[in-house]
Amino acid sequence: MQNLRAKLTHPIFLLLFVTILGYGLLLPYTGFYWDDWPFAWIAKILGPAEFIPAFMPFRPFLGPIFYATTSLIPPIPLYWQIFALTIRFFIGLSAWWTFKQVWPNRPRFALTLSLLITVFPGYSQHWVAYTHIYQELIPFLFYLLSFGYTFKALRAERPLPYIIIALLLQVCGIFPTEYFFGMEGLRVLFLFLNSEGILIWRIRRIIKIWWPYLLVWILNALWLVYYYRFGTYNSYEVTATSDITSIDFLFEIANTLWKVCFYIWGQVLVLCSANIFAPSSILTLCLIGATFALLTLYIPQLQGQSESRGFAWSLIAIGLIGILLGRLPSLAAGLPLRLQSSYDRFMISMMIGGSIFIVGLIELILQNARHRTIVVTALVALGVGQQFFNANIFRRDWEQQQQIYWQLSWRIPALKPNTVLLTYQMPIDYETDLSFTAPINWIYAPELTSHDLPYALLNIEKRIGSATLPSLAPNTDISFIYRTVNFHGSTSQAVVIYMPANGCLRVLDPSRRDAEIYTSLPETLINAIPLSDPSRIITNPAITASPTFLSNEPEHRWCYYFTKAELALQAGDLSKVIALETEAALRGYSPKDLNEWLVFIEARALTGDMQAAQKRSEQILKDDLKMRRGVCTVWKQVQAKGVERGGEKIAEILSTLKCSK
């Protein structure tokens, strides 16, 4: 039994266990997000070689990394989430090995740091796997190992091979992305802490060891200066640093230190307390408790003699400097550090500094080994809980994404080429309009061979007035470059869609007076409704579009019946609309958004079933008087269509519903 426990508590198994707890429990239920979609689409439709030109205007050294891995792993979400989990485990393992090289006589310290880095709670972008594996995690892994090989070389009889490996890893860590430009300073700090003697001797020794790494760093600096100022770099709309005042700068520094040094370690408790009885909060807190209990029983390696106060202060100083060095690139670009958003990706370069700081603080304050172990274990458990909490957010987002794509394919079985879908921000957190453009082309043009995109989706509120969408005037050109492909269309080749937070995706149609029905929608969306041309939807195609890149088609619930009914109404198949309503009722489905009844009211009235249509209208108004405008608009449309032998009855219903005004 003791032998088994010894094996299970070996650092490798311990790191694997913590990695799975933090990142693996919800792994099968997560998918693609943000830039994952265009990257996956490029790999599937254009091929891995396309990443080389695709990254030339952005981060050209990332292209080969994308090419190599996408040639091996198909664009299937589950595969990439497993790959991300594997990379995470190797980051923890590499941190453990690296810090054993830096401080070979402090194994407890190395293990503690590796555990904290593995579940570092300030970084929430792990599940944007297709994107952040390349842009952050793999380069970070290379840089971490570069530090380890530097110190392995110091203690080797033949150091040259290890120095060469360390330099190559440094190149692979620093050139693909600018995130780690400031991290090189940590190598100097580690060397300084490992040196002895008077200050001038230590500096001379550091320079003797560091000069080849300094040359690589200088080459990278020159490259970044050229690329930002004279090259074609076009990754961010950065804020000019000249606009940042001294007060703003100091505030950003203080904000960074507060978040990285202290707040992130207890952040999950704050997030859970916002809705303490929510299932996600309860599960997260239970996982934190279970992780703490398990780690308390099985990590005796974290116990040991206390470090000297001098060493603890040194760790605190290294940690603070490391945090600021890691913040340098994003701060220079004028980019904020916001937790629980895409901006917390900048935390990746502050992982090492933040972890060293908190360990140094624990060493300084807690001299009792048991108390120190309890605090470290609690921090690791909180990190696991934070990552599980994040995973659940991405799980919900993935579920909503799949609903959007399936509902889109149900409502729009095919589209004429050069169609732009105009919409307002979808009820989703981790996708932009250009993120949606990739899967939409994947759905409607799965056999695309050219570099001309046939479809695009644009968020009106974000694009209006820009070069992409200058105005909502008819026949206004819409064009943009999307990595290595282009889209060309116009506002007269548009379909306006809308998906409420608690409702189904729908096509807005000016012929059905949707601008009057949906007066509560944002003004920019209402202004776009006259542009919507549902005739661009092919209602009965030979091949029906389907999001085959997703999981199996979900169970047909209310939104399936609604989207199919709206499509049938557009095609003039009123009997199918009524059949869909009947089937939905038999299955016990009904809408959350009362506007979704209007399709069925119109179909009933147009087929002469005035009684059922009136009864439904009265029920809607009983539930919500604000629906009067929508209900009355539908009845007025029915009246305008001159339903046979129903004119007098419609006038009576309009009067009963108080639609005379």
XYZ file of C-alpha atoms in Angstrom:
661
model
C 0.000 0.000 0.000
C 2.820 2.396 0.886
C 4.576 1.554 -2.379
C 1.381 2.359 -4.335
C 0.936 5.624 -2.442
C 4.552 6.555 -3.177
C 3.962 6.014 -6.884
C 0.706 7.937 -6.909
C 2.259 10.884 -5.086
C 5.215 11.117 -7.459
C 5.297 14.647 -8.952
C 4.483 13.370 -12.452
C 1.272 11.671 -11.308
C 0.444 14.550 -9.006
C 0.752 17.073 -11.859
C -1.309 14.841 -14.141
C -3.989 14.482 -11.471
C -4.197 18.251 -10.904
C -4.246 18.930 -14.658
C -7.155 16.555 -15.206
C -9.095 18.000 -12.273
C -8.647 21.534 -13.548
C -9.009 21.059 -17.289
C -10.316 17.590 -18.031
C -13.647 17.139 -16.256
C -15.684 19.110 -18.805
C -13.319 18.596 -21.741
C -15.776 16.559 -23.912
C -18.335 19.359 -23.651
C -16.161 22.199 -24.938
C -15.456 23.183 -28.532
C -14.154 25.989 -30.751
C -14.218 29.703 -29.863
C -13.085 33.050 -31.261
C -10.222 32.613 -33.747
C -10.456 28.831 -33.420
C -13.131 28.951 -36.110
C -11.195 30.705 -38.886
C -8.128 28.594 -38.095
C -10.110 25.331 -38.156
C -11.846 26.453 -41.364
C -8.503 27.251 -43.010
C -7.126 23.837 -42.065
C -10.225 22.034 -43.351
C -11.048 24.001 -46.513
C -7.752 25.542 -47.668
C -5.275 23.126 -46.089
C -2.496 23.496 -43.457
C -0.073 25.104 -45.943
C -2.384 28.139 -46.029
C -1.241 29.097 -42.527
C 2.127 30.270 -43.864
C 0.684 33.166 -45.937
C -2.206 33.615 -43.472
C 0.186 34.622 -40.685
C 2.524 36.795 -42.715
C 0.691 40.031 -41.791
C 0.287 39.008 -38.161
C 2.847 36.726 -36.534
C 4.821 35.065 -39.340
C 6.760 32.717 -37.057
C 3.505 31.165 -35.851
C 2.695 29.938 -39.358
C 5.131 26.993 -39.317
C 3.872 25.876 -35.880
C 0.278 25.944 -37.156
C 1.306 24.111 -40.302
C 3.085 21.334 -38.405
C 0.364 20.574 -35.868
C -2.681 21.052 -38.115
C -1.124 18.609 -40.554
C -1.360 15.978 -37.821
C -4.549 16.847 -35.947
C -7.859 17.246 -37.839
C -10.095 20.261 -37.031
C -12.316 18.408 -34.585
C -12.967 20.237 -31.276
C -12.487 17.199 -29.034
C -9.056 16.457 -30.499
C -7.874 20.001 -29.900
C -9.175 20.097 -26.353
C -7.266 16.878 -25.644
C -4.178 18.427 -27.224
C -4.586 21.523 -25.028
C -4.866 19.313 -21.937
C -1.669 17.498 -22.969
C 0.203 20.768 -23.475
C -0.992 21.963 -20.075
C 0.350 18.835 -18.442
C 3.701 19.279 -20.164
C 3.848 22.902 -19.027
C 3.472 21.754 -15.419
C 6.004 18.979 -15.950
C 8.444 21.371 -17.625
C 8.055 23.888 -14.820
C 8.889 21.188 -12.271
C 11.962 20.085 -14.248
C 13.085 23.664 -14.946
C 12.932 24.847 -11.361
C 14.760 21.715 -10.229
C 17.562 22.877 -12.542
C 17.423 26.440 -11.234
C 17.293 25.366 -7.576
C 18.475 21.743 -7.460
C 18.585 21.681 -3.667
C 14.990 22.840 -3.277
C 12.722 20.094 -4.726
C 9.766 21.179 -2.593
C 9.994 24.656 -4.012
C 10.135 23.347 -7.596
C 7.041 21.172 -7.099
C 5.085 23.974 -5.434
C 5.812 26.352 -8.299
C 4.916 23.783 -10.946
C 1.544 23.071 -9.295
C 0.662 26.758 -9.100
C 1.718 27.374 -12.703
C -0.332 24.379 -13.859
C -3.592 25.801 -12.484
C -2.650 29.495 -12.557
C -6.104 31.057 -12.022
C -5.525 34.365 -13.788
C -5.486 32.783 -17.250
C -8.929 31.678 -18.494
C -8.244 31.141 -22.216
C -7.162 27.504 -22.093
C -10.337 26.301 -23.854
C -9.774 28.542 -26.881
C -7.495 25.670 -27.758
C -6.943 25.963 -31.497
C -5.809 29.584 -31.032
C -4.034 29.818 -27.716
C -2.083 26.568 -27.889
C -0.059 28.210 -30.649
C -0.103 31.856 -29.694
C 0.705 31.322 -26.043
C 1.000 27.852 -24.554
C 3.536 26.244 -26.911
C 5.868 29.303 -27.021
C 5.566 29.536 -23.227
C 6.517 25.864 -22.944
C 9.593 26.472 -25.117
C 10.667 29.491 -23.079
C 10.210 27.648 -19.798
C 12.404 24.792 -20.999
C 14.986 27.287 -22.261
C 15.442 28.503 -18.680
C 15.891 24.915 -17.500
C 18.540 24.062 -20.098
C 20.475 27.221 -19.270
C 20.929 26.005 -15.714
C 21.512 22.420 -16.772
C 24.377 23.739 -18.876
C 25.865 25.492 -15.831
C 26.252 22.190 -14.020
C 27.259 20.008 -16.971
C 30.808 18.940 -17.767
C 30.125 19.608 -21.462
C 27.714 22.558 -21.411
C 27.749 23.484 -25.123
C 24.967 21.072 -26.263
C 22.682 22.314 -23.506
C 23.439 25.954 -24.319
C 22.544 25.332 -27.964
C 19.277 23.650 -26.920
C 18.498 26.541 -24.580
C 19.122 29.085 -27.356
C 16.972 27.211 -29.855
C 14.174 26.970 -27.309
C 14.534 30.689 -26.601
C 14.154 31.434 -30.315
C 11.056 29.204 -30.472
C 9.620 30.933 -27.426
C 10.288 34.573 -28.197
C 9.930 34.957 -31.971
C 6.461 33.448 -32.638
C 4.687 35.965 -30.389
C 5.557 39.256 -28.698
C 3.900 38.155 -25.444
C 7.161 36.901 -23.928
C 9.444 39.758 -24.909
C 9.868 40.846 -21.276
C 10.269 37.348 -19.831
C 13.969 37.179 -20.721
C 14.651 39.296 -17.655
C 13.703 36.306 -15.498
C 16.731 34.396 -16.778
C 18.955 37.201 -15.500
C 17.190 37.260 -12.144
C 17.538 33.494 -11.737
C 21.243 33.732 -12.598
C 21.689 36.564 -10.124
C 20.039 34.616 -7.314
C 22.252 31.607 -8.081
C 25.472 33.637 -8.066
C 27.696 34.334 -5.096
C 30.299 36.893 -4.211
C 30.428 40.647 -4.430
C 28.131 42.459 -6.822
C 30.686 43.150 -9.578
C 31.753 39.511 -9.711
C 28.159 38.378 -9.928
C 27.450 40.806 -12.760
C 30.534 39.650 -14.688
C 29.529 36.017 -14.297
C 25.969 36.746 -15.420
C 27.169 38.606 -18.519
C 29.505 35.746 -19.373
C 26.628 33.277 -19.240
C 23.861 35.490 -20.611
C 25.454 37.185 -23.620
C 24.261 34.644 -26.270
C 20.703 34.887 -24.940
C 21.033 38.662 -24.963
C 21.963 38.556 -28.654
C 18.824 36.530 -29.436
C 16.761 38.985 -27.396
C 18.269 41.980 -29.237
C 17.555 40.337 -32.602
C 13.963 39.833 -31.519
C 13.738 43.460 -30.371
C 15.032 44.696 -33.734
C 12.584 42.412 -35.509
C 9.641 43.745 -33.473
C 10.652 47.366 -34.094
C 10.849 46.696 -37.824
C 7.621 44.725 -37.920
C 5.579 47.219 -35.919
C 6.882 50.355 -37.615
C 7.870 49.342 -41.110
C 6.428 45.888 -41.701
C 2.897 44.699 -42.296
C 1.915 43.880 -38.721
C -1.852 44.218 -38.329
C -2.914 42.224 -35.310
C -4.389 44.770 -32.949
C -5.956 48.178 -33.103
C -3.566 49.334 -30.420
C -3.824 52.505 -28.428
C -0.967 54.914 -28.908
C 1.258 54.706 -25.858
C 1.900 58.430 -26.094
C -1.684 58.951 -24.896
C -0.987 57.148 -21.617
C -0.312 59.601 -18.805
C 1.966 58.962 -15.859
C -1.067 58.530 -13.616
C -2.592 56.015 -16.025
C 0.683 54.129 -16.158
C 0.980 53.958 -12.368
C -2.642 52.885 -12.086
C -2.073 50.063 -14.580
C 1.001 48.910 -12.666
C -0.898 48.915 -9.356
C -3.877 47.192 -10.970
C -1.623 44.508 -12.455
C 0.162 43.808 -9.174
C -3.090 43.649 -7.217
C -4.682 41.210 -9.639
C -1.678 38.935 -10.208
C -0.283 38.918 -6.681
C -3.504 38.599 -4.714
C -6.927 38.812 -6.340
C -6.696 35.942 -8.833
C -5.974 33.380 -6.105
C -9.366 33.986 -4.499
C -11.215 35.125 -7.609
C -13.260 31.923 -7.888
C -14.826 32.565 -4.457
C -15.914 36.025 -5.588
C -17.404 34.628 -8.801
C -19.253 31.850 -6.995
C -20.597 34.179 -4.312
C -22.333 36.255 -7.009
C -24.808 33.356 -7.375
C -23.960 30.965 -4.605
C -26.874 28.579 -5.156
C -26.351 28.156 -8.889
C -25.446 24.562 -9.824
C -22.138 25.719 -11.330
C -21.187 27.505 -8.102
C -22.094 24.532 -5.939
C -20.161 22.107 -8.168
C -17.147 24.425 -8.207
C -17.075 24.779 -4.421
C -17.472 21.023 -3.987
C -14.574 20.407 -6.367
C -12.409 22.889 -4.449
C -13.184 21.069 -1.209
C -12.568 17.622 -2.692
C -9.290 18.719 -4.304
C -8.102 20.260 -1.045
C -8.903 17.067 0.889
C -7.160 14.820 -1.630
C -4.052 16.963 -1.905
C -3.761 17.338 1.862
C -3.565 13.568 2.146
C -1.205 12.904 -0.731
C 1.416 15.639 -1.047
C 3.990 15.182 1.712
C 6.548 16.520 -0.790
C 5.312 20.019 -0.016
C 6.455 19.687 3.571
C 10.000 20.479 4.548
C 12.257 22.993 6.195
C 11.434 26.654 5.821
C 13.564 28.793 3.566
C 15.530 31.682 4.998
C 13.842 35.066 5.161
C 16.502 36.423 2.817
C 15.609 33.846 0.185
C 11.888 34.536 0.678
C 12.444 38.267 0.120
C 14.457 37.443 -2.988
C 11.563 35.381 -4.323
C 9.123 38.207 -3.663
C 11.393 40.663 -5.498
C 11.851 38.284 -8.462
C 8.117 37.673 -8.567
C 7.240 41.381 -8.630
C 9.817 42.154 -11.306
C 8.745 39.096 -13.297
C 5.112 40.240 -13.228
C 6.033 43.701 -14.492
C 8.296 42.265 -17.196
C 5.468 40.002 -18.315
C 3.035 42.936 -18.448
C 5.428 45.076 -20.488
C 4.418 44.019 -24.048
C 0.652 44.379 -23.555
C 1.077 47.590 -21.563
C 3.284 49.065 -24.293
C 0.538 48.258 -26.797
C -2.009 50.062 -24.627
C -4.009 46.876 -24.001
C -5.941 46.411 -20.750
C -5.635 43.517 -18.325
C -9.202 42.349 -17.717
C -9.931 39.123 -15.916
C -12.539 36.681 -17.247
C -12.164 38.091 -20.757
C -9.943 37.590 -23.779
C -7.591 40.188 -22.297
C -6.523 37.887 -19.478
C -4.489 35.984 -22.101
C -1.717 38.445 -21.214
C -1.479 36.644 -17.867
C 0.449 33.867 -19.626
C 3.634 35.939 -19.484
C 3.034 36.701 -15.787
C 2.464 33.107 -14.677
C 6.019 32.545 -13.508
C 6.350 35.881 -11.732
C 2.939 35.589 -10.073
C 3.625 32.046 -8.850
C 7.096 32.919 -7.522
C 5.700 35.948 -5.682
C 2.973 34.036 -3.857
C 5.398 31.253 -2.899
C 7.880 33.805 -1.602
C 5.148 35.482 0.443
C 4.100 32.148 1.938
C 7.721 31.306 2.797
C 8.132 34.695 4.471
C 4.959 34.603 6.545
C 4.576 30.923 7.416
C 7.465 29.171 9.104
C 5.399 26.183 10.225
C 5.644 23.440 7.573
C 2.117 22.150 8.162
C 0.551 25.597 7.911
C 2.537 26.319 4.770
C 1.390 23.047 3.190
C -2.235 23.814 4.000
C -2.029 27.255 2.363
C -0.286 25.933 -0.762
C -2.801 23.111 -1.030
C -5.644 25.598 -0.680
C -4.211 27.762 -3.459
C -3.876 24.765 -5.783
C -7.456 23.715 -4.957
C -8.692 27.257 -5.657
C -6.814 27.193 -8.958
C -8.482 23.899 -9.884
C -11.863 25.374 -8.955
C -11.238 28.502 -11.006
C -10.338 26.502 -14.101
C -13.389 24.270 -13.642
C -15.554 27.393 -13.297
C -14.042 28.719 -16.533
C -14.610 25.387 -18.271
C -18.280 25.518 -17.376
C -18.601 28.980 -18.945
C -17.060 27.681 -22.162
C -19.299 24.592 -21.999
C -22.396 26.783 -21.943
C -21.026 28.893 -24.768
C -20.399 25.792 -26.887
C -23.951 24.575 -26.283
C -25.307 27.944 -27.396
C -23.066 27.983 -30.447
C -24.356 24.617 -31.560
C -27.934 25.807 -31.146
C -27.190 28.839 -33.334
C -25.619 26.795 -36.133
C -28.344 24.166 -36.150
C -31.144 26.728 -36.025
C -29.468 28.653 -38.832
C -29.365 25.532 -41.006
C -33.010 24.690 -40.174
C -34.194 28.185 -41.044
C -31.871 28.725 -44.013
C -31.310 25.416 -45.822
C -29.270 27.100 -48.565
C -28.167 30.597 -49.577
C -27.406 32.352 -52.814
C -23.686 33.202 -53.127
C -22.372 36.630 -52.097
C -24.960 36.931 -49.350
C -24.117 38.811 -46.178
C -25.976 37.987 -42.974
C -26.523 41.151 -40.956
C -27.314 40.854 -37.284
C -26.885 42.345 -33.854
C -24.581 40.817 -31.251
C -25.572 37.184 -30.720
C -26.372 36.090 -27.135
C -22.924 34.568 -26.805
C -19.655 35.677 -25.236
C -16.734 34.106 -27.041
C -17.354 34.748 -30.742
C -17.196 37.802 -32.970
C -18.945 38.269 -36.309
C -15.811 37.210 -38.182
C -15.634 34.138 -35.958
C -19.118 33.245 -37.217
C -18.131 33.910 -40.830
C -15.885 30.830 -40.897
C -18.467 28.216 -39.792
C -21.161 29.844 -41.940
C -19.007 29.288 -45.010
C -18.265 25.802 -43.718
C -22.018 25.126 -43.550
C -23.067 26.652 -46.862
C -19.926 26.174 -48.982
C -18.215 23.009 -47.681
C -16.565 22.335 -51.049
C -15.130 25.824 -51.536
C -11.932 25.835 -53.614
C -11.372 29.531 -54.344
C -10.185 32.380 -52.120
C -13.434 34.306 -52.628
C -15.791 33.846 -49.712
C -19.415 33.380 -50.789
C -20.868 34.317 -47.378
C -20.204 36.602 -44.439
C -21.813 37.573 -41.144
C -21.450 41.104 -39.791
C -22.552 42.611 -36.485
C -24.182 45.860 -37.562
C -23.531 47.761 -34.338
C -19.789 47.091 -34.563
C -19.268 47.504 -38.302
C -21.582 50.363 -39.256
C -19.582 53.362 -40.420
C -16.423 51.312 -40.941
C -14.671 50.471 -44.193
C -16.353 47.069 -44.077
C -19.906 48.428 -43.740
C -19.878 52.154 -44.600
C -23.651 52.599 -44.323
C -27.011 50.856 -44.540
C -27.938 52.555 -47.791
C -29.015 50.146 -50.568
C -26.319 48.930 -52.972
C -23.501 49.889 -50.601
C -20.445 47.737 -51.264
C -19.399 45.373 -48.489
C -15.918 43.945 -48.764
C -13.145 42.839 -46.449
C -10.045 40.682 -46.336
C -10.309 37.624 -44.104
C -6.759 36.300 -43.628
C -5.959 35.092 -47.171
C -9.522 35.182 -48.532
C -11.884 37.999 -49.513
C -15.576 38.725 -49.361
C -17.400 40.990 -51.794
C -21.097 41.761 -51.537
C -23.465 44.648 -50.945
C -26.224 45.777 -48.642
C -28.692 44.764 -51.361
C -27.514 41.172 -51.074
C -28.317 40.834 -47.388
C -30.462 38.764 -45.078
C -31.044 40.205 -41.607
C -31.195 37.640 -38.825
C -31.787 38.000 -35.123
C -31.489 35.697 -32.148
C -32.759 36.914 -28.758
C -31.210 35.734 -25.517
C -34.327 33.689 -24.679
C -35.668 32.743 -28.058
C -35.022 31.212 -31.446
C -33.093 32.446 -34.433
C -35.289 34.207 -36.985
C -35.059 35.981 -40.323
C -36.359 39.542 -40.233
C -38.541 40.335 -43.219
C -39.638 43.837 -44.284
C -42.607 42.394 -46.184
C -43.990 41.114 -42.884
C -43.504 44.558 -41.313
C -40.938 43.244 -38.831
C -39.630 46.769 -38.309
C -42.986 47.535 -36.653
C -43.220 44.268 -34.762
C -39.728 44.466 -33.278
C -39.669 48.118 -32.225
C -37.950 47.182 -28.953
C -34.849 45.950 -30.775
C -31.726 48.147 -31.049
C -32.136 50.974 -33.540
C -29.237 49.838 -35.732
C -30.879 46.454 -36.236
C -34.292 47.967 -36.993
C -32.673 50.277 -39.545
C -31.244 47.237 -41.329
C -34.559 45.362 -41.683
C -35.532 47.129 -44.964
C -32.356 45.644 -46.499
C -33.324 42.072 -45.628
C -34.054 40.022 -48.733
C -35.398 36.574 -47.756
C -35.551 35.624 -51.449
C -31.805 35.008 -51.172
C -32.728 31.988 -49.069
C -33.175 28.867 -51.184
C -36.169 27.269 -49.473
C -36.113 23.896 -51.218
C -32.516 23.120 -52.269
C -31.282 19.889 -53.782
C -28.737 19.601 -50.957
C -29.675 20.967 -47.557
C -26.921 22.716 -45.624
C -25.931 21.128 -42.340
C -23.288 21.878 -39.673
C -21.686 18.462 -40.083
C -18.588 19.636 -38.207
C -20.652 19.605 -35.005
C -21.993 16.679 -33.030
C -25.151 14.871 -34.031
C -28.257 16.944 -34.673
C -29.830 17.893 -31.333
C -33.268 16.828 -30.208
C -36.028 18.691 -32.031
C -37.516 21.056 -29.488
C -39.450 24.295 -29.865
C -36.838 26.189 -31.889
C -36.742 23.436 -34.496
C -40.484 23.740 -35.042
C -40.372 27.531 -35.049
C -37.514 27.865 -37.546
C -39.038 25.258 -39.831
C -42.421 26.997 -39.557
C -40.937 30.373 -40.447
C -39.240 28.757 -43.461
C -42.526 27.099 -44.505
C -44.369 30.422 -44.178
C -41.765 32.050 -46.418
C -42.267 29.247 -48.965
C -46.052 29.694 -48.759
C -46.680 26.222 -47.323
C -49.307 27.170 -44.737
C -50.424 23.608 -44.065
C -46.879 22.697 -43.029
C -46.780 25.636 -40.621
C -49.942 24.385 -38.926
C -48.686 20.787 -38.898
C -45.478 21.910 -37.185
C -47.461 23.844 -34.572
C -49.643 20.812 -33.899
C -46.676 18.486 -33.535
C -44.870 20.901 -31.203
C -47.985 21.132 -29.012
C -48.301 17.348 -28.850
C -44.711 17.164 -27.646
C -45.347 19.827 -25.024
C -43.182 22.553 -26.540
C -43.988 26.260 -26.425
C -41.959 29.463 -26.890
C -40.268 31.612 -24.280
C -40.467 34.568 -26.647
C -44.139 35.300 -27.371
C -43.235 36.856 -30.742
C -42.674 33.327 -31.997
C -46.434 32.672 -31.891
C -47.017 35.298 -34.598
C -45.945 32.941 -37.399
C -48.621 30.457 -36.377
C -51.303 33.115 -35.879
C -50.693 34.345 -39.408
C -50.810 30.834 -40.885
C -54.043 29.980 -39.031
C -55.708 33.211 -40.139
C -54.605 32.853 -43.755
C -56.075 29.334 -43.903
C -59.382 30.582 -42.496
C -59.039 29.178 -38.975
C -59.954 32.544 -37.455
C -61.134 31.117 -34.161
C -57.817 29.422 -33.345
C -55.849 32.469 -34.491
C -57.981 34.815 -32.386
C -57.779 32.565 -29.339
C -53.975 32.465 -29.575
C -53.850 36.251 -30.008
C -55.985 36.850 -26.924
C -53.852 34.471 -24.867
C -50.674 36.298 -25.912
C -52.140 39.672 -24.899
C -53.268 38.188 -21.598
C -49.685 37.066 -20.948
C -48.098 40.338 -22.072
C -49.917 43.493 -23.178
C -46.713 44.736 -24.780
C -47.329 42.193 -27.532
C -50.306 44.201 -28.844
C -48.268 45.930 -31.532
C -46.971 42.632 -32.912
C -50.341 40.874 -32.758
C -52.146 43.776 -34.400
C -49.519 44.093 -37.122
C -49.975 40.436 -38.073
C -53.771 40.784 -38.247
C -53.489 43.928 -40.354
C -51.207 42.042 -42.736
C -53.772 39.257 -42.967
C -56.481 41.854 -43.655
C -54.341 43.471 -46.369
C -53.953 40.106 -48.113
C -57.760 39.963 -48.561
C -58.513 36.562 -47.062
C -61.623 35.145 -48.776
C -64.891 35.470 -46.854
C -62.980 36.673 -43.819
C -63.030 40.429 -44.204
C -65.812 41.126 -41.753
C -64.470 38.628 -39.236
C -60.984 40.122 -39.397
C -62.383 43.610 -38.824
C -64.290 42.276 -35.812
C -61.132 40.588 -34.432
C -59.134 43.776 -34.927
C -61.740 45.652 -32.936
C -61.830 43.013 -30.212
C -58.039 43.082 -29.911
C -58.171 46.914 -29.770
C -56.120 47.215 -32.945
C -58.095 50.123 -34.377
C -55.530 52.729 -33.352
